[in-house]
Amino acid sequence: MRKLLELLGTGLLLIGASSLVHYFTDWFGKWAVLDRLPFLDGYELYASGVVAVLGFAVLCAGDLVPDGSTRASARTPARTSRRPAGDAEPDAGGAEPQAYGGQPDAHAGQPDAHAGEDSD
């Protein structure tokens, strides 16, 4: 899919850019496909710009699509446990289970700074 998008984007970019160059300089007459379309009479400049920008956008979108050669296991993270992270059992020391992947709470055991303040 990535190669198809790259090919399509390159073609659109070349057609749009060559039509723009042909419009301003009369070069690339054979490549100026948009100048030959009768329904674009008078709008060749705008159509060429739109096609060139569309080709660039398709090329950029092609970079976001993963290669077809990557394996499914490489794209999805492997689960190390069948138990969800929030249901972890306490360890032998009697500590409470830690949520969010086992990271210790940075504020555990510290008094709340706003505990005695009046909220009026």
XYZ file of C-alpha atoms in Angstrom:
120
model
C 0.000 0.000 0.000
C 2.864 2.318 0.799
C 4.493 1.815 -2.598
C 1.172 2.420 -4.335
C 0.692 5.723 -2.480
C 4.248 6.773 -3.266
C 3.761 5.980 -6.940
C 0.424 7.804 -7.101
C 1.768 10.815 -5.197
C 4.844 11.054 -7.407
C 2.715 10.905 -10.546
C 0.321 13.575 -9.333
C 3.184 15.810 -8.216
C 4.949 15.456 -11.577
C 1.776 16.142 -13.556
C 0.882 19.185 -11.454
C 4.392 20.621 -11.402
C 4.959 20.084 -15.127
C 1.629 21.731 -15.926
C 2.624 24.697 -13.769
C 5.986 24.980 -15.528
C 4.251 24.692 -18.916
C 1.771 27.395 -17.972
C 4.508 29.903 -17.104
C 7.308 28.951 -19.553
C 5.773 26.797 -22.348
C 8.182 23.966 -21.517
C 7.120 20.356 -20.839
C 4.387 20.453 -23.492
C 4.052 16.658 -23.570
C 3.803 16.441 -19.777
C 1.144 19.140 -19.453
C -1.782 16.733 -19.215
C -4.072 19.199 -17.479
C -3.788 21.686 -20.346
C -5.357 19.157 -22.708
C -8.545 18.651 -20.693
C -11.338 20.698 -22.283
C -13.377 21.183 -19.082
C -10.436 22.971 -17.436
C -10.261 25.794 -20.033
C -9.260 28.918 -18.172
C -8.584 27.050 -14.918
C -5.364 25.243 -15.829
C -3.285 27.213 -13.346
C -5.581 26.430 -10.401
C -5.981 22.787 -11.376
C -2.209 22.381 -11.734
C -1.631 23.839 -8.278
C -4.308 21.637 -6.718
C -2.936 18.492 -8.377
C 0.633 19.310 -7.294
C -0.440 19.926 -3.686
C -2.561 16.769 -3.737
C 0.427 14.779 -4.983
C 2.572 16.143 -2.170
C -0.142 15.287 0.378
C -0.398 11.719 -0.944
C 3.382 11.371 -0.685
C 3.262 12.551 2.926
C 0.397 10.170 3.683
C 2.419 7.327 2.191
C 5.035 7.862 4.881
C 2.413 7.326 7.595
C 1.276 3.943 6.248
C 3.258 1.016 7.665
C 5.131 -1.260 5.277
C 3.414 -4.458 4.263
C 6.592 -6.357 5.149
C 6.253 -5.833 8.909
C 4.887 -8.735 10.879
C 1.748 -8.434 12.982
C 3.709 -9.164 16.159
C 6.033 -6.240 15.486
C 3.112 -3.809 15.204
C 1.193 -4.891 18.298
C 2.845 -4.911 21.711
C 3.166 -8.291 23.339
C 1.305 -8.859 26.598
C 3.508 -10.266 29.307
C 0.677 -11.306 31.621
C -2.886 -12.491 31.184
C -3.945 -10.417 34.182
C -4.825 -6.717 33.621
C -2.447 -4.229 35.252
C -5.017 -2.964 37.783
C -5.640 -6.466 39.211
C -2.062 -7.121 40.268
C -1.656 -9.101 43.467
C 0.292 -7.621 46.371
C 3.872 -8.757 46.679
C 5.209 -10.827 49.555
C 5.988 -7.714 51.616
C 2.302 -6.824 51.904
C 2.468 -3.719 49.734
C -0.629 -2.602 47.882
C -0.820 -3.222 44.131
C 0.553 -0.433 42.009
C -1.504 0.792 39.073
C -0.208 2.109 35.747
C 2.290 -0.599 34.979
C 3.862 -1.019 38.386
C 5.318 2.472 38.750
C 5.480 3.579 42.386
C 3.385 6.584 43.371
C 5.666 9.613 43.782
C 3.498 11.109 46.554
C 2.831 7.940 48.550
C 3.294 8.390 52.270
C 3.499 12.199 52.098
C 0.902 14.306 53.906
C -1.558 16.228 51.767
C -0.482 19.879 51.528
C -4.069 21.158 51.275
C -5.654 18.912 53.918
C -6.307 21.565 56.573
C -7.164 24.533 54.338
C -10.628 26.067 54.244
C -12.154 26.056 50.750
C -14.282 29.239 51.184
